[in-house]
Structures are given as C-alpha cells and as structure tokens.
Coordinates of C-alpha atoms in Angstrom, one line a residue:
M1 CA 0.0 0.0 0.0
F2 CA 1.3 3.4 -1.0
Q3 CA 0.2 6.4 1.0
Q4 CA 0.6 9.8 -0.7
I5 CA 2.8 12.4 1.0
L6 CA 1.7 16.0 1.0
D7 CA 5.1 17.7 1.5
P8 CA 7.8 15.2 0.7
I9 CA 10.5 17.7 -0.3
A10 CA 12.3 18.8 2.9
G11 CA 8.9 18.7 4.7
S12 CA 8.0 22.0 2.9
L13 CA 4.7 22.4 1.1
V14 CA 6.1 25.3 -0.9
L15 CA 9.2 23.4 -2.1
S16 CA 7.1 20.3 -2.8
A17 CA 4.6 22.3 -4.9
L18 CA 7.5 23.9 -6.9
C19 CA 8.9 20.5 -7.6
A20 CA 5.4 19.1 -8.5
A21 CA 5.0 21.9 -11.0
L22 CA 8.2 21.0 -12.8
P23 CA 6.7 18.6 -15.3
L24 CA 4.1 21.2 -16.3
V25 CA 6.6 23.9 -16.5
L26 CA 8.8 21.6 -18.7
L27 CA 5.8 20.9 -21.0
F28 CA 5.0 24.6 -21.4
V29 CA 8.6 25.7 -21.9
L30 CA 9.2 23.0 -24.5
L31 CA 6.0 23.9 -26.3
G32 CA 6.0 27.6 -26.0
V33 CA 9.6 28.6 -25.9
F34 CA 11.6 25.9 -27.8
K35 CA 8.7 25.0 -30.2
V36 CA 9.3 21.3 -29.5
K37 CA 6.6 19.1 -31.1
A38 CA 3.8 18.2 -28.7
P39 CA 4.4 14.4 -28.7
K40 CA 8.1 14.9 -27.7
A41 CA 7.2 17.5 -25.1
A42 CA 4.5 15.3 -23.5
L43 CA 6.8 12.3 -23.4
A44 CA 9.6 14.3 -21.7
S45 CA 7.2 15.7 -19.1
L46 CA 5.9 12.2 -18.4
A47 CA 9.4 11.0 -17.9
L48 CA 10.2 13.8 -15.4
S49 CA 7.0 13.2 -13.6
L50 CA 7.9 9.5 -13.2
V51 CA 11.3 10.4 -11.7
L52 CA 9.7 12.9 -9.3
A53 CA 7.0 10.4 -8.3
I54 CA 9.6 7.7 -7.5
A55 CA 12.5 9.8 -6.1
G56 CA 10.5 12.6 -4.5
W57 CA 7.1 11.3 -3.6
Q58 CA 8.5 7.8 -2.7
M59 CA 6.0 6.0 -5.0
P60 CA 7.0 2.4 -5.6
V61 CA 8.3 1.8 -9.1
N62 CA 5.8 -0.8 -10.0
Q63 CA 2.9 1.4 -8.9
A64 CA 4.4 4.4 -10.8
L65 CA 4.5 2.3 -14.0
S66 CA 1.1 0.9 -13.4
A67 CA -0.3 4.5 -13.0
T68 CA 1.4 5.3 -16.3
A69 CA -0.3 2.3 -18.0
A70 CA -3.7 3.3 -16.5
G71 CA -3.3 6.8 -18.0
I72 CA -2.3 5.5 -21.4
F73 CA -5.2 3.1 -21.4
Y74 CA -7.6 5.8 -20.5
G75 CA -6.2 8.0 -23.2
L76 CA -6.9 5.2 -25.7
F77 CA -10.3 4.3 -24.3
P78 CA -12.5 6.3 -24.1
I79 CA -10.8 9.5 -25.2
L80 CA -9.1 8.4 -28.4
W81 CA -11.9 5.9 -29.1
I82 CA -14.2 9.0 -29.4
L83 CA -11.8 11.1 -31.4
V84 CA -10.9 8.4 -33.9
N85 CA -14.5 7.4 -34.6
A86 CA -15.7 11.0 -34.7
L87 CA -13.0 12.0 -37.2
W88 CA -13.8 8.8 -39.2
I89 CA -17.4 9.8 -39.7
Y90 CA -16.2 13.3 -40.9
R91 CA -13.8 11.7 -43.3
L92 CA -16.6 9.4 -44.6
T93 CA -18.6 12.5 -45.5
V94 CA -15.6 14.2 -47.2
A95 CA -15.0 11.1 -49.3
T96 CA -18.5 11.6 -50.9
P97 CA -20.0 14.5 -52.8
W98 CA -22.4 15.2 -50.0
F99 CA -19.9 17.2 -47.9
E100 CA -19.7 19.8 -50.7
V101 CA -23.5 19.8 -51.0
L102 CA -23.7 20.8 -47.3
G103 CA -21.3 23.6 -47.9
R104 CA -23.3 24.8 -51.0
T105 CA -26.4 24.7 -48.9
I106 CA -25.0 27.1 -46.4
R107 CA -23.4 29.4 -48.9
S108 CA -26.6 29.6 -50.9
I109 CA -28.5 31.1 -48.0
S110 CA -26.9 34.6 -48.2
N111 CA -24.3 36.6 -50.1
D112 CA -23.7 38.9 -47.2
L113 CA -20.3 38.1 -45.6
R114 CA -21.5 39.1 -42.2
I115 CA -24.3 36.5 -42.3
L116 CA -22.0 34.0 -43.8
S117 CA -19.5 34.5 -41.0
I118 CA -22.2 33.4 -38.6
L119 CA -23.5 30.5 -40.7
I120 CA -20.1 29.2 -41.8
A121 CA -17.6 30.0 -39.0
F122 CA -20.0 29.8 -36.0
C123 CA -22.7 27.2 -37.0
F124 CA -20.9 25.0 -39.5
G125 CA -17.7 25.3 -37.5
A126 CA -19.5 24.1 -34.4
L127 CA -20.9 21.1 -36.3
L128 CA -17.4 20.2 -37.5
E129 CA -16.0 20.8 -34.0
S130 CA -18.5 18.3 -32.7
L131 CA -17.0 15.6 -34.9
A132 CA -13.6 16.4 -36.4
G133 CA -11.8 19.0 -34.2
F134 CA -8.0 19.2 -34.5
G135 CA -8.1 22.3 -36.7
A136 CA -10.7 21.0 -39.2
P137 CA -13.4 23.6 -38.2
V138 CA -10.9 26.4 -38.6
A139 CA -9.4 25.2 -41.9
I140 CA -12.6 24.4 -43.6
S141 CA -14.6 27.5 -42.5
A142 CA -11.7 29.8 -43.5
A143 CA -11.6 28.2 -46.9
M144 CA -15.3 28.6 -47.4
L145 CA -15.3 32.2 -46.3
M146 CA -12.5 33.0 -48.7
A147 CA -14.5 31.3 -51.5
A148 CA -17.4 33.6 -50.6
G149 CA -15.2 36.6 -51.1
M150 CA -13.7 37.4 -47.7
K151 CA -10.0 38.4 -47.5
P152 CA -7.6 35.7 -46.4
L153 CA -6.4 37.3 -43.1
K154 CA -9.9 38.2 -42.1
S155 CA -11.2 34.7 -43.0
A156 CA -8.6 33.2 -40.7
I157 CA -9.3 35.6 -37.8
V158 CA -13.1 35.0 -38.0
S159 CA -12.7 31.2 -38.1
L160 CA -10.3 31.2 -35.2
L161 CA -12.5 33.4 -33.0
A162 CA -15.6 31.4 -33.8
N163 CA -13.8 28.2 -32.7
T164 CA -14.4 29.0 -29.0
A165 CA -18.0 28.4 -27.8
P166 CA -18.3 24.8 -29.1
V167 CA -14.8 23.6 -27.9
A168 CA -15.7 22.6 -24.4
F169 CA -18.2 20.1 -25.8
G170 CA -16.1 19.3 -28.9
A171 CA -15.4 15.8 -30.3
M172 CA -18.5 14.5 -28.7
A173 CA -17.8 16.1 -25.3
A174 CA -14.3 14.5 -25.1
P175 CA -13.0 17.4 -22.8
I176 CA -15.8 16.9 -20.3
I177 CA -15.4 13.1 -20.4
A178 CA -11.7 13.5 -19.7
L179 CA -12.5 15.8 -16.8
N180 CA -14.8 13.2 -15.4
G181 CA -12.1 10.6 -15.8
V182 CA -9.3 12.4 -13.9
T183 CA -11.4 14.0 -11.2
G184 CA -14.0 11.3 -10.5
L185 CA -16.7 14.1 -10.3
P186 CA -20.1 13.1 -11.8
L187 CA -20.2 13.5 -15.5
H188 CA -23.7 15.1 -15.5
D189 CA -22.6 17.7 -12.9
L190 CA -19.6 18.7 -14.9
S191 CA -21.6 18.8 -18.1
S192 CA -24.4 20.8 -16.4
M193 CA -21.9 23.3 -15.0
A194 CA -20.1 23.9 -18.3
G195 CA -23.5 24.2 -19.9
R196 CA -24.2 27.1 -17.5
Q197 CA -21.0 28.9 -18.5
T198 CA -20.2 28.6 -22.2
P199 CA -23.7 29.8 -23.4
F200 CA -22.8 33.3 -22.2
I201 CA -19.8 33.2 -24.5
A202 CA -21.9 31.9 -27.4
L203 CA -24.2 34.9 -26.9
I204 CA -21.3 37.3 -27.6
V205 CA -19.3 35.5 -30.3
P206 CA -21.6 36.1 -33.3
L207 CA -21.7 39.9 -32.5
L208 CA -17.9 39.9 -32.4
L209 CA -17.7 38.1 -35.7
V210 CA -19.9 40.7 -37.5
F211 CA -17.8 43.4 -35.9
I212 CA -14.6 41.9 -37.2
V213 CA -16.1 41.6 -40.7
D214 CA -17.7 45.1 -40.9
G215 CA -17.0 47.1 -37.8
R216 CA -19.6 49.1 -36.0
R217 CA -21.8 49.2 -39.2
G218 CA -21.9 45.4 -39.2
V219 CA -23.1 45.3 -35.6
K220 CA -25.6 48.1 -36.2
Q221 CA -27.1 46.4 -39.3
T222 CA -26.9 42.7 -38.4
W223 CA -27.2 42.6 -34.6
P224 CA -30.7 41.0 -34.7
V225 CA -29.6 37.9 -36.6
A226 CA -26.3 37.8 -34.6
L227 CA -28.3 37.9 -31.4
V228 CA -30.7 35.2 -32.6
A229 CA -27.7 33.0 -33.4
G230 CA -26.1 33.5 -30.0
V231 CA -29.3 33.0 -28.1
A232 CA -30.2 29.9 -30.1
F233 CA -26.8 28.3 -29.7
G234 CA -26.5 29.1 -26.0
A235 CA -30.0 27.9 -25.2
A236 CA -29.4 24.7 -27.1
Q237 CA -26.1 24.1 -25.3
F238 CA -27.7 24.7 -21.9
V239 CA -30.7 22.4 -22.6
T240 CA -28.7 19.5 -24.2
S241 CA -25.8 19.5 -21.7
N242 CA -28.2 19.7 -18.7
Y243 CA -31.1 17.6 -19.7
F244 CA -30.3 15.4 -22.7
A245 CA -26.9 14.0 -23.7
V246 CA -23.7 15.8 -23.2
E247 CA -22.2 14.1 -26.3
L248 CA -24.7 15.8 -28.6
T249 CA -24.4 19.3 -27.2
D250 CA -22.6 20.8 -30.1
V251 CA -24.5 18.9 -32.8
V252 CA -27.8 20.0 -31.4
A253 CA -26.7 23.5 -30.8
A254 CA -25.3 23.9 -34.4
V255 CA -28.4 22.4 -36.0
V256 CA -30.8 24.5 -33.9
T257 CA -28.8 27.7 -34.6
V258 CA -28.9 27.1 -38.4
A259 CA -32.6 26.6 -38.2
A260 CA -33.1 29.8 -36.1
V261 CA -31.0 31.9 -38.5
L262 CA -32.8 30.6 -41.5
L263 CA -36.2 31.4 -40.0
M264 CA -34.9 34.9 -39.0
L265 CA -33.7 35.6 -42.5
K266 CA -37.2 34.7 -43.9
V267 CA -38.7 37.6 -42.0
W268 CA -35.8 40.0 -41.7
Q269 CA -32.8 41.1 -43.8
P270 CA -30.1 43.8 -43.2
K271 CA -30.6 47.0 -45.2
E272 CA -27.3 46.6 -47.0
T273 CA -25.2 43.6 -48.1
V274 CA -21.5 43.4 -47.6
G275 CA -20.1 41.2 -50.3
M276 CA -16.8 40.4 -51.9
G277 CA -14.0 42.7 -51.0
G278 CA -16.2 44.6 -48.5
A279 CA -18.4 46.1 -51.3
V280 CA -21.7 47.4 -50.0
E281 CA -24.9 47.0 -51.9
T282 CA -28.3 48.4 -50.8
V283 CA -31.1 46.0 -51.8
P284 CA -34.8 46.3 -51.1
A285 CA -35.6 44.0 -48.2
A286 CA -38.2 41.9 -50.1
E287 CA -35.9 41.3 -53.1
H288 CA -33.0 40.6 -50.8
A289 CA -35.0 38.0 -48.8
A290 CA -36.1 36.3 -52.0
A291 CA -32.5 36.2 -53.3
A292 CA -30.9 35.1 -50.0
V293 CA -33.3 32.5 -48.7
G294 CA -35.3 31.4 -51.8
T295 CA -38.0 28.8 -51.7
G296 CA -37.3 27.0 -54.9
A297 CA -34.3 24.7 -55.4
R298 CA -32.0 26.5 -57.8
D299 CA -29.9 24.6 -60.2
S300 CA -32.2 21.6 -59.7
G301 CA -30.8 19.8 -62.8
A302 CA -27.2 20.2 -61.7
A303 CA -25.4 17.0 -60.7
V304 CA -23.9 16.9 -57.3
S305 CA -20.2 17.6 -57.7
A306 CA -17.5 15.9 -55.7
A307 CA -15.1 17.9 -53.6
G308 CA -12.1 18.8 -55.7
G309 CA -9.5 21.5 -56.0
S310 CA -5.9 22.3 -55.4
A311 CA -3.9 24.0 -52.7
V312 CA -4.6 27.5 -51.6
G313 CA -1.7 29.9 -52.1
R314 CA 1.4 29.3 -54.1
G315 CA 3.6 26.7 -52.6
T316 CA 1.3 26.0 -49.7
E317 CA -0.3 22.6 -49.4
R318 CA -3.7 22.4 -47.7
P319 CA -3.7 20.5 -44.4
A320 CA -5.1 17.0 -44.3
T321 CA -8.2 18.3 -42.4
A322 CA -9.0 21.0 -44.9
A323 CA -11.5 20.8 -47.7
P324 CA -10.7 22.2 -51.1
V325 CA -11.9 25.8 -51.7
P326 CA -15.5 25.6 -52.9
T327 CA -16.8 27.8 -55.8
D328 CA -20.3 26.6 -56.5
N329 CA -22.9 28.5 -54.4
S330 CA -26.0 27.2 -56.1
R331 CA -28.7 25.9 -53.8
P332 CA -29.0 22.1 -54.0
E333 CA -32.3 20.2 -54.3
P334 CA -34.2 19.4 -51.0
R335 CA -33.3 15.7 -51.4
Q336 CA -29.7 16.5 -51.7
I337 CA -29.8 18.7 -48.6
W338 CA -31.3 15.9 -46.6
M339 CA -28.6 13.5 -47.8
A340 CA -25.9 16.0 -46.9
I341 CA -27.1 16.4 -43.3
A342 CA -28.0 12.7 -42.9
P343 CA -24.8 11.7 -40.9
Y344 CA -25.6 14.3 -38.3
L345 CA -29.2 13.2 -38.1
I346 CA -28.0 9.6 -37.8
I347 CA -25.8 10.5 -34.8
I348 CA -28.6 12.3 -33.1
A349 CA -30.9 9.3 -33.7
V350 CA -28.4 6.8 -32.4
F351 CA -27.6 8.8 -29.2
S352 CA -31.3 9.5 -28.7
V353 CA -32.1 5.8 -28.8
A354 CA -29.3 5.2 -26.3
Q355 CA -31.0 7.6 -23.9
I356 CA -34.3 5.7 -23.9
P357 CA -34.7 4.5 -20.3
F358 CA -34.8 0.7 -20.9
V359 CA -32.0 0.9 -23.5
K360 CA -29.9 3.1 -21.2
T361 CA -30.4 0.6 -18.4
W362 CA -29.6 -2.4 -20.6
L363 CA -26.4 -0.7 -21.9
G364 CA -25.4 0.2 -18.3
Q365 CA -25.8 -3.5 -17.3
V366 CA -24.2 -5.3 -20.2
G367 CA -22.1 -2.5 -21.8
S368 CA -20.0 -1.4 -18.8
V369 CA -17.7 -2.9 -16.2
T370 CA -15.9 -1.4 -13.2
F371 CA -12.7 -3.0 -11.8
A372 CA -9.7 -2.1 -9.7
W373 CA -6.7 -1.3 -11.9
P374 CA -4.0 -4.0 -11.3
G375 CA -1.0 -2.9 -9.3
L376 CA -2.5 0.2 -7.7
E377 CA -3.0 0.2 -4.0
I378 CA -3.0 3.9 -3.0
T379 CA -4.5 6.0 -0.2
D380 CA -4.3 9.8 0.0
S381 CA -2.4 11.7 2.7
A382 CA -5.3 11.2 5.1
G383 CA -5.4 7.5 4.6
K384 CA -8.5 7.3 2.4
P385 CA -8.5 5.2 -0.8
V386 CA -7.9 7.1 -4.0
A387 CA -10.9 6.8 -6.4
A388 CA -8.7 6.9 -9.5
T389 CA -7.5 3.4 -8.8
K390 CA -10.9 2.1 -9.9
F391 CA -11.4 1.9 -13.6
K392 CA -14.8 2.0 -15.4
L393 CA -14.7 0.5 -18.8
D394 CA -17.6 1.3 -21.0
H395 CA -17.7 -0.9 -24.2
L396 CA -21.1 -1.0 -25.7
K397 CA -22.4 2.2 -24.1
A398 CA -19.2 4.2 -24.8
T399 CA -19.5 7.3 -26.9
G400 CA -16.9 6.0 -29.3
T401 CA -18.9 2.8 -29.8
L402 CA -22.1 4.7 -30.5
L403 CA -20.1 6.8 -33.0
M404 CA -18.9 3.6 -34.7
F405 CA -22.5 2.4 -35.1
S406 CA -23.3 5.8 -36.6
G407 CA -20.4 5.5 -39.0
L408 CA -21.6 2.1 -40.1
L409 CA -25.1 3.4 -40.8
T410 CA -23.6 6.4 -42.7
M411 CA -21.6 3.9 -44.8
L412 CA -24.8 2.0 -45.6
L413 CA -26.7 5.2 -46.5
Y414 CA -23.9 6.6 -48.7
K415 CA -23.2 3.1 -50.2
I416 CA -19.6 3.2 -49.1
T417 CA -18.0 -0.3 -49.5
A418 CA -16.5 -2.1 -46.5
S419 CA -13.0 -1.9 -48.1
H420 CA -13.3 1.8 -48.7
G421 CA -14.6 2.4 -45.2
L422 CA -11.7 0.4 -43.7
R423 CA -9.3 2.3 -45.9
I424 CA -10.7 5.6 -44.6
Y425 CA -10.5 4.3 -41.0
R426 CA -6.8 3.4 -41.6
D427 CA -6.1 6.8 -43.0
T428 CA -7.8 8.4 -40.0
L429 CA -5.5 6.5 -37.7
V430 CA -2.5 7.6 -39.7
Q431 CA -3.6 11.2 -39.6
L432 CA -4.0 11.0 -35.8
R433 CA -0.8 9.0 -35.1
W434 CA 1.0 11.8 -33.4
T435 CA -2.1 13.0 -31.7
I436 CA -2.5 9.5 -30.3
V437 CA 1.1 9.7 -28.9
T438 CA 0.4 13.1 -27.4
V439 CA -2.9 12.3 -25.8
T440 CA -1.7 9.0 -24.3
A441 CA 1.5 10.7 -22.9
V442 CA -0.5 13.6 -21.5
L443 CA -3.0 11.2 -19.8
G444 CA -0.1 9.1 -18.5
L445 CA 1.5 12.3 -17.1
S446 CA -1.9 13.2 -15.5
F447 CA -2.4 9.9 -13.9
V448 CA 1.2 9.7 -12.5
M449 CA 0.8 13.2 -11.0
N450 CA -2.6 12.5 -9.6
L451 CA -1.8 9.1 -8.1
S452 CA 1.6 9.9 -6.8
G453 CA 0.3 12.9 -4.9
Q454 CA 2.0 15.6 -7.0
T455 CA -1.4 17.1 -8.1
T456 CA -2.6 17.1 -4.5
T457 CA 0.5 18.9 -3.3
L458 CA -0.1 21.6 -6.0
G459 CA -3.8 21.8 -5.1
F460 CA -3.0 22.4 -1.4
A461 CA -0.5 25.1 -2.3
L462 CA -2.8 26.9 -4.7
A463 CA -5.5 26.7 -1.9
S464 CA -3.5 29.3 0.0
A465 CA -4.9 31.8 -2.5
G466 CA -8.2 31.4 -0.7
G467 CA -11.2 33.0 -2.4
F468 CA -8.9 34.5 -5.0
F469 CA -8.5 31.0 -6.5
A470 CA -11.9 31.5 -8.2
I471 CA -10.2 34.2 -10.3
L472 CA -7.0 32.2 -10.7
S473 CA -8.7 29.0 -11.8
P474 CA -9.9 30.2 -15.3
L475 CA -6.5 31.6 -16.1
I476 CA -5.0 28.2 -15.4
G477 CA -7.4 26.6 -17.9
W478 CA -6.7 29.4 -20.5
I479 CA -2.9 28.8 -20.3
G480 CA -3.3 25.1 -20.6
V481 CA -5.3 25.2 -23.8
A482 CA -3.2 28.0 -25.3
L483 CA -0.1 26.0 -24.9
T484 CA -1.3 22.4 -25.5
G485 CA -3.9 23.4 -28.1
S486 CA -6.4 21.0 -26.6
D487 CA -9.2 21.5 -24.0
T488 CA -9.0 17.7 -23.4
S489 CA -5.3 17.9 -22.6
S490 CA -5.7 20.9 -20.4
N491 CA -8.5 19.2 -18.4
S492 CA -6.4 16.1 -18.1
L493 CA -3.5 18.0 -16.7
F494 CA -5.3 20.5 -14.4
G495 CA -8.7 19.0 -13.6
Q496 CA -7.7 17.2 -10.5
M497 CA -5.6 20.1 -9.3
Q498 CA -8.5 22.5 -9.7
A499 CA -10.8 20.1 -7.8
T500 CA -8.3 19.7 -4.9
A501 CA -7.7 23.4 -4.6
A502 CA -11.4 24.1 -4.6
E503 CA -12.0 21.6 -1.8
Q504 CA -9.3 23.2 0.3
T505 CA -10.7 26.7 -0.2
G506 CA -14.3 25.8 0.4
L507 CA -15.3 26.3 -3.3
S508 CA -17.2 23.9 -5.4
P509 CA -15.0 21.3 -7.0
V510 CA -17.5 20.9 -9.8
L511 CA -17.4 24.7 -10.5
M512 CA -13.7 25.0 -10.5
A513 CA -13.1 21.8 -12.6
A514 CA -15.7 22.9 -15.2
S515 CA -14.2 26.4 -15.2
N516 CA -10.9 24.9 -16.4
S517 CA -12.7 23.7 -19.5
S518 CA -15.1 26.6 -20.1
A519 CA -12.4 29.3 -19.6
G520 CA -9.8 27.3 -21.3
V521 CA -11.5 27.4 -24.7
M522 CA -10.6 31.2 -24.9
G523 CA -7.0 30.1 -25.4
K524 CA -7.8 27.9 -28.3
M525 CA -7.6 30.7 -30.9
L526 CA -4.0 31.4 -29.7
S527 CA -2.7 27.9 -29.7
L528 CA 0.2 27.3 -32.1
Q529 CA -1.6 24.4 -33.7
N530 CA -4.7 26.3 -34.6
L531 CA -2.7 29.4 -35.8
A532 CA -0.6 27.2 -38.1
V533 CA -3.7 25.4 -39.5
A534 CA -5.4 28.8 -40.1
S535 CA -2.4 30.2 -41.8
A536 CA -2.0 27.3 -44.1
A537 CA -5.7 27.1 -44.9
V538 CA -5.8 30.7 -46.3
G539 CA -2.4 30.5 -48.0
L540 CA -0.5 32.9 -45.7
D541 CA 2.7 31.2 -44.8
G542 CA 4.3 32.7 -41.7
A543 CA 1.2 34.6 -40.6
E544 CA 0.9 33.0 -37.2
G545 CA 2.5 36.0 -35.4
T546 CA 0.1 38.4 -37.1
L547 CA -2.9 36.3 -36.3
F548 CA -1.7 36.0 -32.7
R549 CA -1.4 39.7 -32.3
K550 CA -4.8 40.3 -33.9
L551 CA -6.5 37.8 -31.6
L552 CA -4.8 38.3 -28.3
G553 CA -7.0 41.2 -27.2
W554 CA -10.2 39.3 -28.1
S555 CA -9.0 36.2 -26.3
L556 CA -8.1 38.1 -23.1
G557 CA -11.4 40.1 -23.3
L558 CA -13.5 36.9 -23.4
L559 CA -11.3 35.4 -20.7
A560 CA -12.0 38.4 -18.5
L561 CA -15.8 38.1 -19.1
I562 CA -16.0 34.4 -18.2
T563 CA -13.7 35.0 -15.2
V564 CA -16.2 37.5 -13.8
L565 CA -19.0 35.0 -14.4
I566 CA -17.1 32.2 -12.7
F567 CA -16.2 34.4 -9.7
L568 CA -19.9 35.4 -9.3
Q569 CA -20.8 31.7 -9.5
S570 CA -18.4 31.1 -6.6
T571 CA -20.3 33.7 -4.5
P572 CA -23.9 33.8 -3.3
V573 CA -24.7 36.1 -6.2
L574 CA -24.8 33.3 -8.8
G575 CA -24.0 30.4 -6.5
W576 CA -27.5 29.0 -7.3
M577 CA -26.2 28.1 -10.8
V578 CA -23.8 25.5 -9.4
P579 CA -25.2 21.9 -9.5

C-alpha cells in the first residue's frame, strides 16, 4: 500500500509544490519557448513526472509504472476511441460528394459576408468541432469564407475566433469526459456546470464576428440575426448538456442555430449587403429576402459535384483536415440537402435511442464494467482510498462505440463499401498517429501526477490563495489550452488540481473543474496548432504571429468576461447556478 505524502521535499509544502509543478513547466517551456513538437514535449514531461514520483514522492516503481499504464489506457479508451470514430465519420462524408453539398447549402443562403461569418464559422464550424476538431473547423470554414469573397487574413481571424464556444463540448464532449475521468466528479454535474458557463460566450461571439467583418456598421445592421444565433446556440447548449446527452451538445446547438438563423432571414434582412472585398450594396428587403433565402431549389438539374481543387496559395499545401476551396454557391435540391445532413441526423438518432430508459439501463448493465486497476493500492495523505485506482470500462455504451455504429449506418446510406470504409479508417489512424502519442502521454502524465500525490500537493499550495482562487482558476485553464492546443489535454492536466484546490478553499470542485474547461477554450484561438492550420488554410505562410497579435485582445477580453461569471458563481450572487 502506498500512502501519498503531502510535503515530501524537505517537509515543505512550498518546495514540494514547486517540484510538483516542474513537469508542467517543462511541458509549457518545450511547447511555447523551444517550439518542440507536442508528442516529444509530452513524453519528456511524463518521464520527469515519473522520476519525481519515485524519487521525490516515494511512490513504488511498480505502482508508478502501473499508473502510467492506466493513464495511457484511459487515453486510448474512451478519449481516443471517441476522437478516432468522430473523425472517421467526418472523413466518410468528405469522401463523398455530400460534404460539398452541405457547404453549398450554407453558402446559398446569403451573399452577405456578415451573415456567412455566422453560418459558416459559427454554426458549421461548431458542427465540425462536434466531430472532427483538430483544426478542421478552422481550416474548412476559413476556406469557405475565402470562396465567398472574404479576404484571407480576415477569414482566418473570423474562423479562429468562432472556434471558442463549441470547444468545451467538442469531439462528442471528449474534454468533459476526460475531466470526469481524472477528477471522478459526476459527468452530469460537470456537463451541467459547463453548460451554464459557455452559453454566455456563445451569446457574444456572433456579435464579435460581424464586428470583425464590418466594424460598427456590421453590428448596427446585423445585430438582430447575430443575437438570434447567439441565443439559439447558447440555449441549445444549456438544454442539451443539462437535460439530454452531453455528447450531442454541439451537434444539437449547431443544427438549432442554423434553423433559427434561416427562420430569422425569412422575416428580416439587413438593409445593406457586404459582399466580396467589402463592397456594400443596398437592396430592397423583399428582393434581398427572396434572393438570399429562396424557396425553390435553384440549379435543380445540376449534378452533385464531388469535392475537388488544389492547394490555396502558391507553394502551400492544404492541411489534411482542410477541404478544397468551394466555388459553387447554387442551392441544392431538397433531397440533396437531406442526404448531406444525414450523418448528423443519424448521430442524433443513435444517441437518442441510447437515452431511452430501458435501452440506457440495458447498456449500463451489459455495456459497462468497473474493476480495480491492477498494481495500484493507494491512499491519500489522510489514509482514504484514492478513487482513480478504480477503472470504469464502457464498451457497448461508450460514446466512441455509438459513433462507430453511426459511422456504419452512414456507410450504408452513402453506399460506401466495406473496403473503402476500412481504408478511410486506416487513413484516420495515420492522420491521428502523433495525436495518439500526445494524448496517451498527457494522460499518462496526468495519472502519474494524480496518483503519486503531486497534483494534491499543487492543489493544497494553490488553496493558499483562498477565495482569489476563483479568479486564478480560469487563467490556469486558459494557459493550458493556449499551450497544448487542446481542451481535453488541459482538463487532463489540471482537472484534479482544480478540484483539490477548490475543496481546500471551500469552493465547489465541480465549479472549478468545469471552469478549467469553459475558460480554457478562450485560449484555443491562440494555440500554435490552430494558428498554423489557419495560416496554411488561407495560404498565408508565416502569418501565425500576425494572427496571434490580432486575436490576443479578443482572447483576453473573453477570458475576463467568463472569469467575472465564474467568480460570481463562486459567491452567493450566482451560486445557485452550481449543480
């Protein structure tokens, strides 16, 4: 039996906390200063954490290695099991003509760049974030905005800024599921708490997008539709994450928001249209509505064209996650539109069936098993058993498994052969090979720090901040996502530390753990990975620094807003919002 030690370094909590922070400091220095690739940085930090666990926190070698294995396995299942199958479904759609049909459908709704920034970057980007992630929403929405006439730099900025509100529930809620895995806090409580924070950001983001596209005039002329989009997205996020299925939060929010914007555009249009190159055209409202929304299916005789095209920008190859630049903006036929959105409807249907009470009960009985991870016999510094030594393995009821079923149904609908589907799955694994190394190493690091007691030591030290920790907590999450580029990784690293510090300061562990995720997403637009994807997608090599400077103020401003919200939620003023 190994009992964690709170202050193993010279009997000093301060010195012990400084040593416990070294693996995290190493990770951030390697990523942010020396620009070391994420897999290598994560492996180096894992190695340092193992040395500290054994030499500093006196953890037996076999238990330290077992903790590493537990973290790696958790990284593979359920986290990467979700990511791989979600990205597989996305790649299945890209391999057919229907993905381009979906893009045409969105682009045919309006020729106003301000409206398109909401539909493409905010709504369609959220739909992609729910499945693909890893830069795909940024790359694809930036390319589509450029095709609609927006300048490259502005397309990249709009796409990066839009990729905030959906990230906490991205990749079928992988960040929240990871948070549940490392903290042991109830998944529904974490989901509900995040769903009571991110909607406030969703309310603001569409207004910021139209401001970036067209300044004050854009906000003045299009605020009604921007507000409708923000309210619809935020409300759908809240309802789905609190009362339905956390995995479907972004899918439902994106679909609901598109529907709300379409209905809004049927009854209201901006007085002027901002088109290609920022040109302004004043159009009578009735004529504009007919042109923008339309009831007939234009180009009804046109065949559905497959996605094609070449790289954007001379000498710049498009990232693997990016779609070719689309040029056809004609409205598809209704049948084509239904076929294009079918994969997302299938996912909603599969997860809805899994929520039916008797199905959910059956899946819980036969599709899940809990066991003690071999080789781990650990108590905390107070002598109580550590919950993380228990492992819950969901197989049939796992999010990734339900996604695989959805992918198989998508293959049947699109008539994709088994060999082609397997080939796409293999290509997905190849595309994610370094992500797999990074995620498993980060989860290994997280489990070693948590089980050895390093995270507890850090949490107790941070608890000395008292009530101020409610302000410090969001900043920790923001730094984590900005440097790792992943809300899932940030939650894995800091989730348990946030919960421990919250308990010691009398704050809600659920509130502080969820805040790590909700506030962390504001750092997504500044992460090196996303900046590089955006630069490549619009053909601006070396523009990462420019994008960083343009977005820093927006990122800090949104962080300040959600920090105020989180602080108020930690007080009696908004404390009633905490589950």
